[in-house]
Each structure stands twice: as C-alpha cells, then as structure tokens.
PDB file of C-alpha atoms in Angstrom:
ATOM      1  CA  ALA A 772      13.002   0.062  12.141  1.00  0.00           C
ATOM      2  CA  GLN A 773       9.487   1.157  11.392  1.00  0.00           C
ATOM      3  CA  LYS A 774       6.497  -0.902  12.415  1.00  0.00           C
ATOM      4  CA  ILE A 775       2.749  -0.596  12.071  1.00  0.00           C
ATOM      5  CA  THR A 776       0.402  -2.602  14.282  1.00  0.00           C
ATOM      6  CA  GLN A 777      -3.299  -3.186  13.723  1.00  0.00           C
ATOM      7  CA  THR A 778      -4.676  -5.350  16.509  1.00  0.00           C
ATOM      8  CA  GLN A 779      -8.202  -5.870  15.164  1.00  0.00           C
ATOM      9  CA  PRO A 780      -8.313  -8.610  12.509  1.00  0.00           C
ATOM     10  CA  GLY A 781     -12.048  -8.088  12.057  1.00  0.00           C
ATOM     11  CA  MET A 782     -14.699  -5.609  13.097  1.00  0.00           C
ATOM     12  CA  PHE A 783     -18.479  -5.423  12.804  1.00  0.00           C
ATOM     13  CA  VAL A 784     -20.492  -2.221  12.786  1.00  0.00           C
ATOM     14  CA  GLN A 785     -24.156  -1.504  12.328  1.00  0.00           C
ATOM     15  CA  GLU A 786     -25.085   0.585   9.327  1.00  0.00           C
ATOM     16  CA  LYS A 787     -25.211   4.334  10.112  1.00  0.00           C
ATOM     17  CA  GLU A 788     -23.115   3.943  13.255  1.00  0.00           C
ATOM     18  CA  ALA A 789     -19.534   5.085  13.753  1.00  0.00           C
ATOM     19  CA  VAL A 790     -16.570   2.737  14.037  1.00  0.00           C
ATOM     20  CA  THR A 791     -12.946   3.180  15.094  1.00  0.00           C
ATOM     21  CA  LEU A 792     -10.153   1.133  13.580  1.00  0.00           C
ATOM     22  CA  ASP A 793      -7.002   1.042  15.659  1.00  0.00           C
ATOM     23  CA  CYS A 794      -3.457   1.642  14.479  1.00  0.00           C
ATOM     24  CA  THR A 795      -0.259   2.092  16.446  1.00  0.00           C
ATOM     25  CA  TYR A 796       3.160   2.736  15.020  1.00  0.00           C
ATOM     26  CA  ASP A 797       6.795   2.800  15.920  1.00  0.00           C
ATOM     27  CA  THR A 798       9.485   4.859  14.255  1.00  0.00           C
ATOM     28  CA  SER A 799      12.650   6.718  15.104  1.00  0.00           C
ATOM     29  CA  ASP A 800      12.030   9.321  12.404  1.00  0.00           C
ATOM     30  CA  GLN A 801      11.022  12.795  13.545  1.00  0.00           C
ATOM     31  CA  SER A 802       9.189  13.438  10.316  1.00  0.00           C
ATOM     32  CA  TYR A 803       6.795  10.808   9.030  1.00  0.00           C
ATOM     33  CA  GLY A 804       3.403  10.352   7.463  1.00  0.00           C
ATOM     34  CA  LEU A 805       0.518   8.091   8.322  1.00  0.00           C
ATOM     35  CA  PHE A 806      -2.011   6.822   5.824  1.00  0.00           C
ATOM     36  CA  TRP A 807      -5.180   4.812   5.748  1.00  0.00           C
ATOM     37  CA  TYR A 808      -6.180   2.794   2.707  1.00  0.00           C
ATOM     38  CA  LYS A 809      -9.314   0.840   1.896  1.00  0.00           C
ATOM     39  CA  GLN A 810      -9.057  -2.349  -0.114  1.00  0.00           C
ATOM     40  CA  PRO A 811     -12.343  -3.797  -1.395  1.00  0.00           C
ATOM     41  CA  SER A 812     -12.580  -7.318  -2.750  1.00  0.00           C
ATOM     42  CA  SER A 813     -11.436  -6.071  -6.169  1.00  0.00           C
ATOM     43  CA  GLY A 814      -7.973  -5.547  -4.702  1.00  0.00           C
ATOM     44  CA  GLU A 815      -7.500  -1.888  -5.567  1.00  0.00           C
ATOM     45  CA  MET A 816      -5.952   0.295  -2.919  1.00  0.00           C
ATOM     46  CA  ILE A 817      -8.090   3.367  -2.236  1.00  0.00           C
ATOM     47  CA  PHE A 818      -6.467   6.259  -0.394  1.00  0.00           C
ATOM     48  CA  LEU A 819      -8.629   7.556   2.435  1.00  0.00           C
ATOM     49  CA  ILE A 820      -6.733   9.978   4.612  1.00  0.00           C
ATOM     50  CA  TYR A 821      -3.268  11.277   5.498  1.00  0.00           C
ATOM     51  CA  GLN A 822      -1.744  12.694   8.686  1.00  0.00           C
ATOM     52  CA  GLY A 823       1.679  14.268   8.832  1.00  0.00           C
ATOM     53  CA  SER A 824       3.693  13.980  12.009  1.00  0.00           C
ATOM     54  CA  TYR A 825       3.892  17.758  12.349  1.00  0.00           C
ATOM     55  CA  ASP A 826       0.236  18.374  11.645  1.00  0.00           C
ATOM     56  CA  GLU A 827      -1.323  19.842  14.770  1.00  0.00           C
ATOM     57  CA  GLN A 828      -4.883  19.121  13.810  1.00  0.00           C
ATOM     58  CA  ASN A 829      -6.422  15.733  13.181  1.00  0.00           C
ATOM     59  CA  ALA A 830      -7.010  15.063   9.515  1.00  0.00           C
ATOM     60  CA  THR A 831     -10.556  14.779   8.214  1.00  0.00           C
ATOM     61  CA  GLU A 832     -11.888  13.732   4.820  1.00  0.00           C
ATOM     62  CA  GLY A 833     -15.647  13.565   4.600  1.00  0.00           C
ATOM     63  CA  ARG A 834     -16.832  10.679   6.792  1.00  0.00           C
ATOM     64  CA  TYR A 835     -13.253   9.733   7.639  1.00  0.00           C
ATOM     65  CA  SER A 836     -11.256  11.278  10.429  1.00  0.00           C
ATOM     66  CA  LEU A 837      -7.932  10.332  11.928  1.00  0.00           C
ATOM     67  CA  ASN A 838      -7.508  10.423  15.692  1.00  0.00           C
ATOM     68  CA  PHE A 839      -3.813  11.222  15.913  1.00  0.00           C
ATOM     69  CA  GLN A 840      -2.212  10.871  19.345  1.00  0.00           C
ATOM     70  CA  LYS A 841       1.477  11.434  18.808  1.00  0.00           C
ATOM     71  CA  ALA A 842       2.618  10.732  22.353  1.00  0.00           C
ATOM     72  CA  ARG A 843       0.836   7.380  22.266  1.00  0.00           C
ATOM     73  CA  LYS A 844       1.989   6.745  18.693  1.00  0.00           C
ATOM     74  CA  SER A 845      -1.500   5.947  17.583  1.00  0.00           C
ATOM     75  CA  ALA A 846      -3.397   6.946  14.445  1.00  0.00           C
ATOM     76  CA  ASN A 847      -6.878   5.505  14.659  1.00  0.00           C
ATOM     77  CA  LEU A 848      -9.329   5.821  11.779  1.00  0.00           C
ATOM     78  CA  VAL A 849     -12.868   6.853  12.601  1.00  0.00           C
ATOM     79  CA  ILE A 850     -15.584   6.206  10.056  1.00  0.00           C
ATOM     80  CA  SER A 851     -18.819   7.983  10.812  1.00  0.00           C
ATOM     81  CA  ALA A 852     -22.276   7.006   9.547  1.00  0.00           C
ATOM     82  CA  SER A 853     -21.122   3.632   8.219  1.00  0.00           C
ATOM     83  CA  GLN A 854     -22.475   2.488   4.876  1.00  0.00           C
ATOM     84  CA  LEU A 855     -22.743  -1.002   3.422  1.00  0.00           C
ATOM     85  CA  GLY A 856     -20.125  -0.018   0.855  1.00  0.00           C
ATOM     86  CA  ASP A 857     -17.622   0.532   3.647  1.00  0.00           C
ATOM     87  CA  SER A 858     -17.266  -3.233   4.054  1.00  0.00           C
ATOM     88  CA  ALA A 859     -13.656  -3.907   3.048  1.00  0.00           C
ATOM     89  CA  MET A 860     -10.126  -4.391   4.348  1.00  0.00           C
ATOM     90  CA  TYR A 861      -8.558  -1.314   5.883  1.00  0.00           C
ATOM     91  CA  PHE A 862      -4.819  -0.822   6.090  1.00  0.00           C
ATOM     92  CA  CYS A 863      -2.850   1.648   8.131  1.00  0.00           C
ATOM     93  CA  ALA A 864       0.499   2.589   6.609  1.00  0.00           C
ATOM     94  CA  MET A 865       3.481   4.732   7.466  1.00  0.00           C
ATOM     95  CA  ARG A 866       6.046   6.539   5.400  1.00  0.00           C
ATOM     96  CA  GLY A 867       9.281   7.631   6.950  1.00  0.00           C
ATOM     97  CA  GLY A 868      10.734  11.062   6.483  1.00  0.00           C
ATOM     98  CA  SER A 869      14.370  10.130   6.269  1.00  0.00           C
ATOM     99  CA  VAL A 870      16.262   9.910   2.980  1.00  0.00           C
ATOM    100  CA  ASP A 871      16.663   6.187   3.469  1.00  0.00           C
ATOM    101  CA  SER A 872      12.905   5.668   3.574  1.00  0.00           C
ATOM    102  CA  SER A 873      12.618   6.925  -0.035  1.00  0.00           C
ATOM    103  CA  TYR A 874       8.895   7.434   0.460  1.00  0.00           C
ATOM    104  CA  LYS A 875       8.119   3.722   0.654  1.00  0.00           C
ATOM    105  CA  LEU A 876       5.097   2.671   2.685  1.00  0.00           C
ATOM    106  CA  ILE A 877       5.073   0.063   5.426  1.00  0.00           C
ATOM    107  CA  PHE A 878       1.662  -1.493   6.010  1.00  0.00           C
ATOM    108  CA  GLY A 879      -0.074  -2.925   9.028  1.00  0.00           C
ATOM    109  CA  SER A 880      -1.757  -6.324   8.936  1.00  0.00           C
ATOM    110  CA  GLY A 881      -5.148  -4.845   8.178  1.00  0.00           C
ATOM    111  CA  THR A 882      -8.638  -4.884   9.661  1.00  0.00           C
ATOM    112  CA  ARG A 883     -11.588  -6.419   7.868  1.00  0.00           C
ATOM    113  CA  LEU A 884     -14.675  -4.300   8.438  1.00  0.00           C
ATOM    114  CA  LEU A 885     -18.143  -5.680   7.885  1.00  0.00           C
ATOM    115  CA  VAL A 886     -21.085  -3.313   7.952  1.00  0.00           C
ATOM    116  CA  ARG A 887     -24.352  -4.939   8.960  1.00  0.00           C
ATOM    117  CA  PRO A 888     -27.644  -3.684   7.479  1.00  0.00           C
TER     118      PRO A 888
ATOM    119  CA  GLY B 471      -9.113   8.159 -13.620  1.00  0.00           C
ATOM    120  CA  ALA B 472      -6.296   5.760 -12.932  1.00  0.00           C
ATOM    121  CA  VAL B 473      -2.851   7.289 -12.832  1.00  0.00           C
ATOM    122  CA  VAL B 474      -0.941   4.008 -12.467  1.00  0.00           C
ATOM    123  CA  SER B 475      -1.735   0.998 -14.613  1.00  0.00           C
ATOM    124  CA  GLN B 476      -0.618  -2.607 -14.426  1.00  0.00           C
ATOM    125  CA  HIS B 477      -0.597  -5.256 -17.087  1.00  0.00           C
ATOM    126  CA  PRO B 478      -1.747  -7.951 -17.077  1.00  0.00           C
ATOM    127  CA  SER B 479      -4.485  -7.789 -14.468  1.00  0.00           C
ATOM    128  CA  TRP B 480      -4.282 -11.533 -14.062  1.00  0.00           C
ATOM    129  CA  VAL B 481      -2.069 -14.289 -15.422  1.00  0.00           C
ATOM    130  CA  ILE B 482      -1.876 -18.053 -15.128  1.00  0.00           C
ATOM    131  CA  CYS B 483       1.426 -19.719 -15.916  1.00  0.00           C
ATOM    132  CA  LYS B 484       3.006 -23.110 -15.594  1.00  0.00           C
ATOM    133  CA  SER B 485       5.621 -23.879 -12.997  1.00  0.00           C
ATOM    134  CA  GLY B 486       9.122 -23.160 -14.269  1.00  0.00           C
ATOM    135  CA  THR B 487       8.158 -20.416 -16.684  1.00  0.00           C
ATOM    136  CA  SER B 488       8.777 -16.688 -16.316  1.00  0.00           C
ATOM    137  CA  VAL B 489       6.151 -13.974 -16.118  1.00  0.00           C
ATOM    138  CA  LYS B 490       6.578 -10.245 -16.693  1.00  0.00           C
ATOM    139  CA  ILE B 491       4.335  -7.673 -15.034  1.00  0.00           C
ATOM    140  CA  GLU B 492       4.324  -4.051 -16.192  1.00  0.00           C
ATOM    141  CA  CYS B 493       3.646  -0.973 -14.098  1.00  0.00           C
ATOM    142  CA  ARG B 494       3.110   2.362 -15.841  1.00  0.00           C
ATOM    143  CA  SER B 495       2.606   5.857 -14.533  1.00  0.00           C
ATOM    144  CA  LEU B 496       0.099   7.340 -16.942  1.00  0.00           C
ATOM    145  CA  ASP B 497       0.441  11.105 -16.734  1.00  0.00           C
ATOM    146  CA  PHE B 498       3.469  11.730 -14.579  1.00  0.00           C
ATOM    147  CA  GLN B 499       7.074  10.678 -14.414  1.00  0.00           C
ATOM    148  CA  ALA B 500       8.115   8.320 -11.669  1.00  0.00           C
ATOM    149  CA  THR B 501      11.819   7.936 -10.963  1.00  0.00           C
ATOM    150  CA  THR B 502      10.862   5.583  -8.156  1.00  0.00           C
ATOM    151  CA  MET B 503       8.252   2.848  -8.092  1.00  0.00           C
ATOM    152  CA  PHE B 504       7.521   0.227  -5.483  1.00  0.00           C
ATOM    153  CA  TRP B 505       6.549  -3.406  -5.853  1.00  0.00           C
ATOM    154  CA  TYR B 506       4.424  -5.123  -3.226  1.00  0.00           C
ATOM    155  CA  ARG B 507       3.208  -8.679  -2.835  1.00  0.00           C
ATOM    156  CA  GLN B 508       0.011  -9.621  -1.070  1.00  0.00           C
ATOM    157  CA  PHE B 509      -0.935 -13.181  -0.169  1.00  0.00           C
ATOM    158  CA  PRO B 510      -4.620 -13.978   0.460  1.00  0.00           C
ATOM    159  CA  LYS B 511      -5.991 -12.395   3.603  1.00  0.00           C
ATOM    160  CA  GLN B 512      -2.622 -10.817   4.378  1.00  0.00           C
ATOM    161  CA  SER B 513      -1.110  -7.380   4.196  1.00  0.00           C
ATOM    162  CA  LEU B 514       0.987  -5.782   1.487  1.00  0.00           C
ATOM    163  CA  MET B 515       4.631  -6.647   1.850  1.00  0.00           C
ATOM    164  CA  LEU B 516       7.168  -4.396   0.168  1.00  0.00           C
ATOM    165  CA  MET B 517       9.389  -6.409  -2.147  1.00  0.00           C
ATOM    166  CA  ALA B 518      11.601  -3.809  -3.738  1.00  0.00           C
ATOM    167  CA  THR B 519      12.112  -0.218  -4.742  1.00  0.00           C
ATOM    168  CA  SER B 520      12.502   0.278  -8.466  1.00  0.00           C
ATOM    169  CA  ASN B 521      14.847   3.124  -9.417  1.00  0.00           C
ATOM    170  CA  GLU B 522      14.902   4.580 -12.911  1.00  0.00           C
ATOM    171  CA  GLY B 523      18.309   4.140 -14.475  1.00  0.00           C
ATOM    172  CA  SER B 524      19.824   2.159 -11.636  1.00  0.00           C
ATOM    173  CA  LYS B 525      19.533  -1.110  -9.790  1.00  0.00           C
ATOM    174  CA  ALA B 526      16.499  -1.912  -7.730  1.00  0.00           C
ATOM    175  CA  THR B 527      16.731  -2.036  -3.965  1.00  0.00           C
ATOM    176  CA  TYR B 528      15.343  -5.262  -2.548  1.00  0.00           C
ATOM    177  CA  GLU B 529      13.883  -5.798   0.898  1.00  0.00           C
ATOM    178  CA  GLN B 530      15.421  -8.364   3.171  1.00  0.00           C
ATOM    179  CA  GLY B 531      14.424 -11.886   2.239  1.00  0.00           C
ATOM    180  CA  VAL B 532      13.428 -11.094  -1.348  1.00  0.00           C
ATOM    181  CA  GLU B 533      15.493 -12.958  -3.942  1.00  0.00           C
ATOM    182  CA  LYS B 534      16.728 -10.439  -6.479  1.00  0.00           C
ATOM    183  CA  ASP B 535      17.614 -13.148  -8.994  1.00  0.00           C
ATOM    184  CA  LYS B 536      14.103 -14.500  -8.871  1.00  0.00           C
ATOM    185  CA  PHE B 537      12.248 -11.191  -8.982  1.00  0.00           C
ATOM    186  CA  LEU B 538      13.947  -9.154 -11.685  1.00  0.00           C
ATOM    187  CA  ILE B 539      13.064  -5.481 -11.764  1.00  0.00           C
ATOM    188  CA  ASN B 540      13.784  -3.168 -14.660  1.00  0.00           C
ATOM    189  CA  HIS B 541      12.956   0.544 -14.582  1.00  0.00           C
ATOM    190  CA  ALA B 542      14.026   1.489 -18.066  1.00  0.00           C
ATOM    191  CA  SER B 543      12.038   4.692 -18.437  1.00  0.00           C
ATOM    192  CA  LEU B 544      10.439   7.351 -16.270  1.00  0.00           C
ATOM    193  CA  THR B 545       6.999   5.836 -16.759  1.00  0.00           C
ATOM    194  CA  LEU B 546       7.606   2.095 -16.811  1.00  0.00           C
ATOM    195  CA  SER B 547       8.826  -0.481 -14.331  1.00  0.00           C
ATOM    196  CA  THR B 548       8.658  -4.209 -14.928  1.00  0.00           C
ATOM    197  CA  LEU B 549       8.748  -7.119 -12.506  1.00  0.00           C
ATOM    198  CA  THR B 550       9.707 -10.494 -13.925  1.00  0.00           C
ATOM    199  CA  VAL B 551       9.063 -13.570 -11.826  1.00  0.00           C
ATOM    200  CA  THR B 552      11.592 -16.086 -13.073  1.00  0.00           C
ATOM    201  CA  SER B 553      11.189 -19.850 -12.833  1.00  0.00           C
ATOM    202  CA  ALA B 554       7.829 -19.395 -11.164  1.00  0.00           C
ATOM    203  CA  HIS B 555       6.631 -21.895  -8.572  1.00  0.00           C
ATOM    204  CA  PRO B 556       3.163 -22.362  -7.076  1.00  0.00           C
ATOM    205  CA  GLU B 557       4.297 -20.555  -3.904  1.00  0.00           C
ATOM    206  CA  ASP B 558       4.864 -17.440  -6.040  1.00  0.00           C
ATOM    207  CA  SER B 559       1.113 -17.282  -6.662  1.00  0.00           C
ATOM    208  CA  SER B 560       0.065 -13.971  -5.194  1.00  0.00           C
ATOM    209  CA  PHE B 561      -1.341 -10.508  -5.847  1.00  0.00           C
ATOM    210  CA  TYR B 562       1.385  -8.153  -7.023  1.00  0.00           C
ATOM    211  CA  ILE B 563       0.797  -4.408  -6.685  1.00  0.00           C
ATOM    212  CA  CYS B 564       2.973  -1.538  -7.790  1.00  0.00           C
ATOM    213  CA  SER B 565       2.873   2.044  -6.628  1.00  0.00           C
ATOM    214  CA  ALA B 566       4.476   5.311  -7.610  1.00  0.00           C
ATOM    215  CA  PRO B 567       4.886   8.484  -5.559  1.00  0.00           C
ATOM    216  CA  ARG B 568       3.775  11.707  -7.180  1.00  0.00           C
ATOM    217  CA  ARG B 569       4.630  15.108  -5.803  1.00  0.00           C
ATOM    218  CA  GLN B 570       1.649  17.171  -4.738  1.00  0.00           C
ATOM    219  CA  PRO B 571       1.527  20.890  -3.882  1.00  0.00           C
ATOM    220  CA  GLY B 572       3.366  21.548  -0.660  1.00  0.00           C
ATOM    221  CA  GLN B 573       6.045  18.916  -1.260  1.00  0.00           C
ATOM    222  CA  LEU B 574       3.818  16.057  -0.117  1.00  0.00           C
ATOM    223  CA  TYR B 575       4.262  12.870  -2.100  1.00  0.00           C
ATOM    224  CA  GLU B 576       1.081  10.891  -2.596  1.00  0.00           C
ATOM    225  CA  GLN B 577       1.348   7.218  -3.438  1.00  0.00           C
ATOM    226  CA  TYR B 578      -0.666   6.030  -6.396  1.00  0.00           C
ATOM    227  CA  PHE B 579      -1.291   2.324  -6.574  1.00  0.00           C
ATOM    228  CA  GLY B 580      -1.826   0.194  -9.627  1.00  0.00           C
ATOM    229  CA  PRO B 581      -4.872  -2.096  -9.753  1.00  0.00           C
ATOM    230  CA  GLY B 582      -2.722  -5.170  -9.102  1.00  0.00           C
ATOM    231  CA  THR B 583      -1.847  -8.348 -10.963  1.00  0.00           C
ATOM    232  CA  ARG B 584      -3.068 -11.705  -9.767  1.00  0.00           C
ATOM    233  CA  LEU B 585      -0.527 -14.398 -10.564  1.00  0.00           C
ATOM    234  CA  THR B 586      -1.440 -18.071 -10.404  1.00  0.00           C
ATOM    235  CA  VAL B 587       1.284 -20.644 -10.985  1.00  0.00           C
ATOM    236  CA  THR B 588       0.046 -24.150 -11.755  1.00  0.00           C
TER     237      THR B 588
END
C-alpha cells in the first residue's frame, strides 16, 4: 500500500526567507511520481512541482525545488524567498507506476504555511 | 485557463435529497476521472475512480450506492450524492489525468464543489 506522511501540521516563515516542508512516502512500486500542490483558501488545487522516481536531478520550478532523497524516501519541498501569497495549505502526493494505480494520487495530510510580513 | 470544470461550485440541500455534481474536461478527453472528498482542515481523500463506459472503482469504505458515479462520455463524469445527510457536507473535487509530452500524465483538478446538507 502507498502512504504519504507530512509531519508538520503548521509552519511559520518570515517573508523573503526560505522554508522546507517535509514529506516522506512509502511504496512498493519501482516507478512512481511525487507531486506538491498548493491549496489556497479558495480550495483550488495548484500544481507546483513534480519528481519522477527515476529522475536523477532534483526538480525545480522557479522558487520551488524538491529535495528528493530516494534512499530515505523523502521528497521535501523548498520554497525560496517566501512571499505573503505563499500562505496556504501544501499537500504532498504520490502516484504509483503500476497498472493498478491507474494514475490516481494519494495525498498527505498537508502542511499549513503562514508567511509573516 | 481552467481545463477541468465543476458544477455547481456550491450547493445547499436538505437532508434526504439527492445532489448531482458534474465534472467536465474542457479541451481534452478523459477516459478516467477521480473524485475526492475533503473535510474542513483535512486532506483530500480519494473516493472513486470514474471510468468512461464502465463501472466506477470505489475506494475501501466508500458506499457505492450512496455515491453514484456515471462517466457517460469522454468529457463528463457525474457524482450523485443520494439521500444526503449532514455528515455528507464536504468539499468535493474531481480531477482528470491528461497525457503530456514524454508520456507523463499531469492531473488537472476541478475548482471543487462545496456541499452543505441542512
């Protein structure tokens, strides 16, 4: 069974500083994908970044980077130069690579990030 | 712009009635769509996988007779909450995978439907 764990229910960060949101996962699939989504108070799910299990380099997308440590089964999100608009819920998610997974996403419990001015 | 839409965005219904929520892929065909439920301050929980032309696959613990899913076309899936109760009040979100270059499937999420059962 696949499982995603986010151990930080809430995080504070000062504006313009960097913050790391933790995510660990468990899967028996050899091929899988890891995602981070941002959910503001409006409820929409905003895709941030993706890391494939066979990708050798850590994914980066603008101010977002993913610290992928396969042996530790962790996929932490790093947000650099935090902005007030980054205040939101952040979800880590995993998609299995097996046929049975049918591309569905399993989500972690989320981390609420609050950026202080 | 949005590639997956949901209708309605919010709905209030009385206990015992049924409510239908639509999920549409706007400019691509989706043979598979997913329905999630999110309670306040909680994560998204996968309810079921909607398959075009065949029966939906429900996750463990989800009552298939209560949450009816119909995927009648390649761009439309519907979720009907039958005999709604106040505990069914939640945020319902659908998603659809869309193939990107390089065989990667990216998930596109709808904006969600907030259901309140009184």
